[in-house]
Coordinates of C-alpha atoms and ligand atoms in Angstrom, one line a residue:
M179 CA 6.0 -24.3 -22.3
P180 CA 5.7 -20.8 -24.3
T181 CA 8.4 -18.3 -23.4
N182 CA 7.5 -15.2 -21.6
S183 CA 6.9 -13.2 -24.7
Q184 CA 5.1 -15.4 -26.1
L185 CA 2.5 -15.4 -23.1
F186 CA 2.7 -11.5 -23.2
E187 CA 1.7 -11.3 -26.8
R188 CA -0.8 -13.9 -26.1
A189 CA -2.3 -11.4 -23.4
K190 CA -2.2 -8.4 -25.1
Q191 CA -4.9 -9.7 -27.0
V192 CA -7.6 -10.2 -24.9
I193 CA -6.4 -7.6 -21.7
P194 CA -5.8 -4.2 -22.4
G195 CA -2.1 -4.0 -22.1
G196 CA -1.4 -7.8 -21.2
V197 CA -2.1 -7.0 -17.6
N198 CA -5.0 -6.4 -15.2
S199 CA -3.6 -3.4 -13.5
P200 CA -1.2 -0.6 -15.1
V201 CA 1.5 -0.9 -12.7
R202 CA 2.6 -3.9 -14.1
A203 CA 3.4 -3.2 -16.8
F204 CA 6.5 -2.7 -16.6
K205 CA 5.7 0.4 -18.6
A206 CA 7.9 2.5 -16.8
V207 CA 11.3 0.6 -16.8
G208 CA 10.9 -0.6 -19.9
G209 CA 10.9 -4.5 -20.6
E210 CA 7.7 -7.1 -20.8
P211 CA 6.5 -8.0 -17.3
I212 CA 7.5 -11.3 -15.7
F213 CA 4.5 -14.1 -15.9
I214 CA 5.3 -15.6 -12.4
E215 CA 4.0 -19.4 -12.1
R216 CA 4.3 -19.9 -8.3
A217 CA 5.3 -18.6 -5.4
K218 CA 6.4 -19.7 -1.5
G219 CA 8.1 -17.9 0.9
A220 CA 9.9 -14.8 0.0
Y221 CA 10.6 -15.6 -3.5
I222 CA 8.3 -16.0 -6.7
F223 CA 9.0 -17.8 -9.3
D224 CA 8.7 -17.0 -13.4
T225 CA 6.9 -19.3 -15.9
A226 CA 10.3 -20.3 -17.0
G227 CA 11.2 -21.5 -13.1
K228 CA 13.9 -18.7 -12.9
R229 CA 13.6 -17.4 -9.0
Y230 CA 13.4 -14.3 -7.5
V231 CA 13.7 -12.4 -3.7
D232 CA 10.6 -11.2 -4.1
Y233 CA 10.2 -7.4 -2.7
V234 CA 6.8 -6.6 -3.9
L235 CA 5.2 -9.0 -2.2
S236 CA 2.0 -8.9 -4.0
W237 CA 2.2 -4.8 -4.1
G238 CA 2.1 -5.6 0.2
P239 CA -0.4 -8.1 1.2
M240 CA 2.2 -11.1 1.8
I241 CA 3.4 -10.2 4.8
L242 CA 4.1 -13.5 6.3
G243 CA 5.4 -15.0 2.9
H244 CA 4.5 -16.3 0.1
A245 CA 1.7 -19.3 0.3
D246 CA 2.1 -19.6 4.5
E247 CA 1.1 -22.7 5.3
D248 CA -1.3 -22.3 8.1
V249 CA -3.0 -19.6 5.6
I250 CA -3.4 -21.8 3.2
N251 CA -4.4 -24.7 5.1
T252 CA -7.1 -22.7 6.7
V253 CA -8.2 -21.9 3.3
K254 CA -8.3 -25.2 2.1
S255 CA -10.2 -26.1 4.7
R256 CA -12.3 -23.6 4.5
I257 CA -13.1 -23.9 0.3
E258 CA -14.5 -27.5 1.5
D259 CA -17.6 -25.5 2.7
G260 CA -18.9 -23.3 0.0
L261 CA -17.0 -20.1 -1.4
S262 CA -19.8 -18.0 -1.2
F263 CA -23.4 -17.2 0.3
G264 CA -24.1 -13.6 0.0
A265 CA -25.9 -14.1 3.5
P266 CA -23.7 -13.2 6.9
T267 CA -21.0 -16.0 8.4
Q268 CA -19.7 -16.1 11.8
I269 CA -16.1 -15.6 10.3
E270 CA -16.9 -12.0 9.5
T271 CA -17.9 -11.4 12.8
E272 CA -14.8 -13.0 13.8
L273 CA -12.5 -11.1 11.6
A274 CA -14.5 -7.8 12.4
E275 CA -14.0 -7.9 15.9
K276 CA -10.7 -9.0 15.8
V277 CA -9.6 -5.4 14.0
C278 CA -12.1 -3.4 16.7
E279 CA -10.1 -5.8 19.5
I280 CA -6.6 -4.5 17.8
F281 CA -7.3 -0.2 17.1
P282 CA -9.1 1.9 19.7
S283 CA -10.6 4.5 16.8
I284 CA -12.9 1.7 15.2
D285 CA -15.8 0.5 16.8
K286 CA -17.4 -1.1 13.7
I287 CA -16.4 -2.4 10.7
R288 CA -17.6 -2.8 6.4
F289 CA -15.5 -5.4 4.6
V290 CA -15.4 -4.7 0.9
S291 CA -13.3 -6.8 -1.8
S292 CA -10.3 -4.3 -2.4
G293 CA -9.0 -1.2 -1.3
T294 CA -10.7 0.8 -3.8
E295 CA -13.5 0.3 -2.5
A296 CA -12.6 0.6 0.9
T297 CA -11.2 4.4 0.3
M298 CA -14.4 5.5 -2.0
S299 CA -16.8 4.2 0.2
A300 CA -15.0 6.1 3.5
I301 CA -15.1 9.5 1.1
R302 CA -19.0 8.9 0.5
L303 CA -19.4 7.9 4.4
A304 CA -17.2 11.2 5.4
R305 CA -20.0 13.2 2.8
G306 CA -23.1 11.8 3.7
F307 CA -22.3 12.0 7.7
T308 CA -20.8 15.6 7.5
G309 CA -23.1 17.2 4.4
R310 CA -20.7 18.6 3.1
D311 CA -19.0 17.4 -0.3
K312 CA -15.0 19.0 -0.5
I313 CA -12.0 16.3 0.2
V314 CA -8.7 17.3 0.7
K315 CA -5.8 14.4 -0.4
F316 CA -2.1 14.9 -0.7
E317 CA -0.4 14.8 -4.0
G318 CA 1.4 11.9 -4.9
C319 CA -1.0 10.0 -2.5
Y320 CA -2.9 7.2 -3.7
H321 CA -6.2 5.9 -2.8
G322 CA -7.6 3.9 -5.4
H323 CA -9.2 5.3 -8.6
S324 CA -12.6 6.0 -8.3
D325 CA -13.7 9.1 -9.4
S326 CA -13.1 11.5 -6.1
L327 CA -9.3 10.2 -5.6
L328 CA -7.9 10.2 -9.2
I329 CA -6.6 13.9 -8.7
K330 CA -2.8 14.4 -9.1
A331 CA -2.6 10.7 -7.7
G332 CA 0.6 8.6 -7.2
S333 CA 1.1 4.6 -8.3
G334 CA 0.5 3.6 -11.5
A335 CA -1.1 6.9 -12.3
L336 CA 1.9 8.9 -11.5
T337 CA 4.0 6.3 -13.3
L338 CA 1.9 6.2 -16.4
G339 CA 1.6 10.2 -16.7
V340 CA -2.3 10.4 -15.9
P341 CA -1.8 11.1 -12.0
S342 CA -4.8 12.8 -12.7
S343 CA -7.1 10.7 -15.5
P344 CA -9.8 11.3 -17.9
G345 CA -13.0 10.1 -17.5
V346 CA -12.8 12.0 -14.4
P347 CA -15.8 14.2 -14.1
A348 CA -14.9 18.1 -14.1
C349 CA -17.4 19.0 -11.4
L350 CA -16.7 15.6 -9.3
A351 CA -12.5 17.1 -9.7
A352 CA -13.9 20.1 -8.4
H353 CA -14.8 18.7 -4.8
T354 CA -11.1 17.6 -4.1
I355 CA -8.7 19.7 -3.1
T356 CA -5.3 18.7 -3.4
L357 CA -2.0 20.0 -1.3
S358 CA 1.3 19.0 -0.8
Y359 CA 2.0 16.5 2.1
N360 CA 3.7 17.1 4.6
E361 CA 3.2 20.5 4.4
P362 CA 0.6 21.0 7.3
E363 CA 1.0 25.6 6.9
Q364 CA -0.8 24.7 3.8
V365 CA -3.4 22.6 5.6
I366 CA -3.8 25.3 7.8
E367 CA -4.7 27.8 5.3
A368 CA -7.3 25.7 2.9
F369 CA -8.8 24.9 6.0
K370 CA -8.8 28.9 7.0
A371 CA -10.2 29.4 3.7
M372 CA -13.1 27.0 3.3
G373 CA -12.9 24.9 6.8
D374 CA -16.9 24.3 6.9
Q375 CA -16.9 22.6 3.2
I376 CA -14.7 19.8 4.0
A377 CA -16.1 17.0 5.0
A378 CA -13.0 14.8 5.1
I379 CA -8.9 14.7 4.6
I380 CA -8.0 11.8 3.4
V381 CA -4.2 10.5 3.8
E382 CA -1.9 7.9 3.4
P383 CA 0.1 8.4 7.1
V384 CA 3.0 7.0 5.7
A385 CA 3.2 7.8 1.6
G386 CA 4.0 4.2 0.0
N387 CA 2.4 5.1 -3.9
M388 CA 5.4 8.2 -4.4
N389 CA 8.3 5.6 -3.2
C390 CA 8.1 5.8 1.2
I391 CA 7.5 9.0 2.2
P392 CA 7.1 9.3 6.6
P393 CA 5.4 12.3 7.4
I394 CA 7.4 15.0 9.2
P395 CA 6.8 15.6 12.6
G396 CA 3.8 17.7 13.3
F397 CA 1.7 17.0 10.0
L398 CA -0.8 14.1 10.9
E399 CA -0.9 16.4 14.4
T400 CA -1.7 19.0 12.1
L401 CA -4.5 17.0 10.1
R402 CA -6.1 16.1 13.6
Q403 CA -5.9 19.5 14.9
C404 CA -8.0 20.8 11.5
C405 CA -10.3 18.4 10.8
D406 CA -11.1 18.4 15.3
Q407 CA -11.3 22.7 14.5
H408 CA -13.8 22.4 11.5
G409 CA -16.2 19.4 12.5
S410 CA -14.6 17.7 9.3
L411 CA -13.0 13.6 9.5
L412 CA -9.5 12.4 9.2
I413 CA -9.7 9.6 7.3
F414 CA -6.4 7.4 7.8
D415 CA -5.4 5.5 4.6
E416 CA -4.1 2.4 6.2
V417 CA -4.2 0.2 2.8
M418 CA -0.7 0.1 2.4
T419 CA 0.2 0.7 5.9
G420 CA -2.4 -1.4 7.7
F421 CA -0.3 -3.8 10.1
R422 CA 2.5 -3.4 8.1
L423 CA 4.0 -0.5 10.6
G424 CA 3.2 -2.9 13.2
L425 CA 0.1 -4.5 14.8
T426 CA -2.0 -1.0 15.4
S427 CA -0.3 0.4 12.5
A428 CA 0.4 3.8 11.6
Q429 CA -2.1 5.7 14.0
G430 CA -0.7 3.4 16.6
R431 CA 2.9 4.1 15.6
F432 CA 2.2 7.5 15.3
N433 CA -0.7 8.1 18.1
I434 CA -3.3 10.1 15.8
R435 CA -6.8 9.0 16.1
P436 CA -8.5 8.7 12.7
D437 CA -12.4 9.0 12.5
I438 CA -12.3 6.6 9.6
T439 CA -9.7 4.4 8.7
T440 CA -9.3 2.5 5.4
L441 CA -7.9 -1.4 5.5
G442 CA -6.9 -3.6 2.2
K443 CA -4.0 -6.1 1.3
V444 CA -2.7 -7.5 4.6
I445 CA -5.8 -7.8 6.1
G446 CA -7.0 -10.2 3.2
G447 CA -4.1 -12.5 3.6
G448 CA -3.3 -12.1 0.2
M449 CA -7.2 -13.1 -0.6
P450 CA -9.2 -9.3 -2.3
V451 CA -10.7 -7.6 1.1
G452 CA -10.5 -4.1 2.0
A453 CA -12.3 -3.2 4.8
F454 CA -13.1 0.8 6.3
G455 CA -14.4 1.0 10.1
G456 CA -14.7 3.8 12.5
R457 CA -16.7 4.9 15.5
S458 CA -20.2 3.6 15.4
E459 CA -21.5 6.9 15.6
V460 CA -20.1 7.4 11.8
M461 CA -20.5 3.7 10.6
D462 CA -24.2 3.6 11.8
S463 CA -24.8 6.6 9.0
I464 CA -23.6 3.1 6.7
A465 CA -26.5 1.4 5.2
P466 CA -29.2 -0.7 6.5
L467 CA -28.2 1.5 10.4
G468 CA -28.4 4.7 8.5
P469 CA -28.9 6.7 5.1
V470 CA -25.5 6.1 3.2
Y471 CA -26.2 3.5 0.7
Q472 CA -22.3 1.0 0.4
A473 CA -23.0 -2.3 -0.5
G474 CA -21.1 -5.9 -1.8
T475 CA -22.1 -8.9 -3.3
L476 CA -18.8 -10.5 -2.7
S477 CA -18.2 -8.3 0.8
G478 CA -16.7 -10.6 3.5
N479 CA -16.4 -13.6 1.9
P480 CA -15.9 -16.3 4.4
V481 CA -12.9 -18.0 2.6
A482 CA -11.3 -14.5 2.0
M483 CA -12.1 -13.6 5.7
A484 CA -10.6 -16.9 6.7
A485 CA -7.3 -15.6 5.2
G486 CA -7.4 -12.7 6.5
L487 CA -7.6 -13.7 10.2
C488 CA -5.7 -16.4 9.7
T489 CA -2.3 -13.7 9.1
L490 CA -4.1 -11.2 11.8
N491 CA -4.2 -13.9 14.3
K492 CA -0.4 -14.7 13.8
L493 CA 0.8 -11.2 14.0
A494 CA -1.2 -11.1 17.1
N495 CA 0.2 -13.8 18.7
E496 CA 3.8 -13.9 17.7
P497 CA 5.3 -9.9 18.5
D498 CA 8.8 -11.6 16.8
I499 CA 7.6 -11.3 13.5
Y500 CA 7.5 -7.7 13.6
T501 CA 10.9 -7.0 15.8
K502 CA 12.1 -9.6 12.6
L503 CA 10.4 -7.7 9.8
F504 CA 11.6 -4.2 10.8
S505 CA 15.3 -5.7 11.2
Q506 CA 15.3 -7.1 8.1
T507 CA 13.9 -4.1 6.2
E508 CA 16.5 -1.5 8.2
K509 CA 19.6 -4.2 7.2
L510 CA 18.4 -4.6 3.4
C511 CA 18.6 -0.8 3.4
K512 CA 21.6 -0.3 5.0
G513 CA 23.5 -2.9 3.4
L514 CA 21.9 -0.5 0.1
Q515 CA 22.9 2.4 0.6
A516 CA 26.7 1.2 1.9
A517 CA 26.8 -0.2 -1.5
A518 CA 26.0 2.7 -2.9
D519 CA 28.2 5.0 -1.3
A520 CA 31.1 2.3 -1.7
Q521 CA 30.4 3.1 -5.5
G522 CA 29.9 6.7 -5.2
I523 CA 26.6 6.3 -6.8
P524 CA 24.3 9.4 -5.0
M525 CA 21.3 7.1 -3.3
T526 CA 19.3 7.8 -0.2
T527 CA 16.9 4.8 1.4
N528 CA 13.7 5.5 3.2
H529 CA 12.1 3.0 5.9
V530 CA 9.1 3.2 8.3
G531 CA 8.1 -0.5 10.1
S532 CA 8.7 -3.2 7.1
M533 CA 8.1 -0.8 3.9
W534 CA 10.9 0.8 2.6
G535 CA 12.7 2.8 -0.7
V536 CA 15.6 3.8 -2.5
F537 CA 16.0 7.0 -4.3
F538 CA 18.6 7.9 -6.5
T539 CA 19.2 11.6 -5.7
E540 CA 22.0 14.0 -3.9
D541 CA 19.4 14.6 -1.6
K542 CA 19.4 12.5 1.6
H543 CA 16.4 13.7 3.5
I544 CA 13.6 13.0 1.2
T545 CA 10.2 13.9 2.6
N546 CA 8.2 14.9 -0.6
F547 CA 6.9 14.8 -3.4
K548 CA 9.0 17.3 -5.3
Q549 CA 11.9 15.5 -3.7
V550 CA 10.4 12.6 -5.3
M551 CA 10.1 14.1 -8.4
C552 CA 13.9 14.8 -8.6
G553 CA 15.0 11.7 -8.5
N554 CA 16.8 9.9 -11.3
T555 CA 14.7 7.2 -13.0
E556 CA 16.7 6.4 -15.6
R557 CA 19.1 5.2 -13.5
F558 CA 16.0 3.4 -11.0
N559 CA 15.5 1.7 -14.4
Q560 CA 19.0 0.5 -14.7
F561 CA 19.1 -0.9 -10.9
F562 CA 15.9 -2.3 -11.3
H563 CA 16.5 -4.4 -14.2
G564 CA 20.2 -5.5 -13.2
M565 CA 18.1 -6.8 -10.1
L566 CA 15.8 -8.5 -12.1
D567 CA 18.4 -10.0 -14.0
A568 CA 20.3 -10.6 -10.9
G569 CA 17.1 -12.7 -9.4
V570 CA 15.8 -9.6 -7.7
Y571 CA 12.0 -8.5 -8.1
L572 CA 11.5 -5.0 -7.2
A573 CA 8.6 -2.6 -7.8
P574 CA 8.8 -2.0 -11.7
A575 CA 8.4 2.1 -10.9
C576 CA 10.1 4.2 -8.6
F577 CA 7.4 5.6 -7.3
E578 CA 6.7 2.3 -5.6
A579 CA 7.6 1.6 -1.9
G580 CA 9.2 -1.9 -1.6
F581 CA 8.1 -4.5 1.5
M582 CA 9.6 -6.9 3.9
S583 CA 8.2 -10.3 4.5
H584 CA 8.4 -12.4 7.5
A585 CA 10.2 -15.5 5.5
H586 CA 12.9 -12.9 4.1
S587 CA 16.1 -14.4 5.7
D588 CA 19.6 -13.0 6.5
E589 CA 20.7 -15.1 3.3
D590 CA 17.9 -13.3 1.1
I591 CA 19.1 -9.9 2.1
A592 CA 22.7 -10.9 1.9
F593 CA 22.0 -12.2 -1.7
T594 CA 20.3 -9.0 -2.7
I595 CA 22.4 -6.6 -1.4
E596 CA 25.5 -8.4 -3.1
A597 CA 23.2 -8.2 -6.0
A598 CA 22.9 -4.3 -5.6
K599 CA 26.7 -4.6 -5.2
Q600 CA 27.5 -5.6 -9.3
V601 CA 24.6 -3.3 -10.6
F602 CA 26.2 -0.5 -8.5
S603 CA 29.5 -1.3 -9.9
Q604 CA 27.9 -1.6 -13.5
L605 CA 26.0 1.5 -13.5
K606 CA 26.7 4.9 -15.6
Ligands
HOZ914 N1 -1.4 0.1 -4.0 C1 -0.9 -0.7 -5.4 C2 0.3 0.8 -6.4 N2 1.1 0.9 -4.8 C3 -1.6 -1.4 -6.0 C4 -1.0 -2.3 -6.9 C5 -2.0 -2.1 -8.5 O1 -2.1 -0.8 -8.8 O2 -2.2 -2.7 -9.1

């Protein structure tokens, strides 16, 4: 069996940086990405057979844990009937009905194959529907890598120092207004100045791509009010928060009704699925009913729809899943906080639902991008590698949220906290 280094070297010959998405590259934390062989429950296993308690969970989707038996059996039985038809199937309607039943804000939904496609399509829809070009986004929020949205973005774009990527035409970037997250006054001012040109605000209702930042009270409400006053659309990018903060997601938790919702990650149960949906009046602007064009050969793929539907059915039918997810997340954050405090390591945790994050900073209340950028990156990197050695897999960058799955047991949480204690005791 080749070593991890050999696998990485080989990959680098034929794949840029050896990875198919930059955040996987360990560039921020140093060292080599771990090649994964298999996963089960709360664990991933590398090619040498080493086990890690996994808090990346494929960057969010694996809410039930890896290789959940029901999801796997559903997929197995579905693939026997063919992998893709490029034609309508009953299963996509069933998943659409399920999502519409869960979200009062969604009358109709269209499936795509990734979160990036979902947000890109939502922006086009908002522009087409309103007849306006400008969009508002927030610094440190990441909505995939389409041109209009890769301006002052979070996630890998931030980690790798290219929050506004080369390759995005300046004339297109000029239509994106970037404001500070959790600063409602800025939003009010921007709308006063050019509200009649703004097609939409797009926001992560809990930011998960500059670590984990909940909205302050009044922030999301202000976005809703500004959109209502100026005839703009409010897009909740729930690719990350969708089904993670409860079944009705961030919009249910914070009681705000967006005009368009984008979904991804959990909705595919680990298969490549994204979606965007909203009220009929808006969604009917999409082709073939309306003039706004959007398409995809593999959209609504039957195997992916089956995995997603099985996952959502389990989440909907077993409310205890959320009770456990939330209490495990809280337990983990409390344990990590106590471990850091005991060693005098300045650290703060944030968590919402089953999303969480740690910040190496003196600051005890982290609500904005500036505070995130003041965190001690070097200390995070030491923490990351210490935890990795101990068998705990965290996102390889301090700008990413962590996730919890239903499969994480009390023993896994205790194991993680114990590992953190050891690592903290050795941090400089
Ligand atoms: N939203 C994920 C990172 N925060 C995407 C993962 C990726 O870019 O590969």
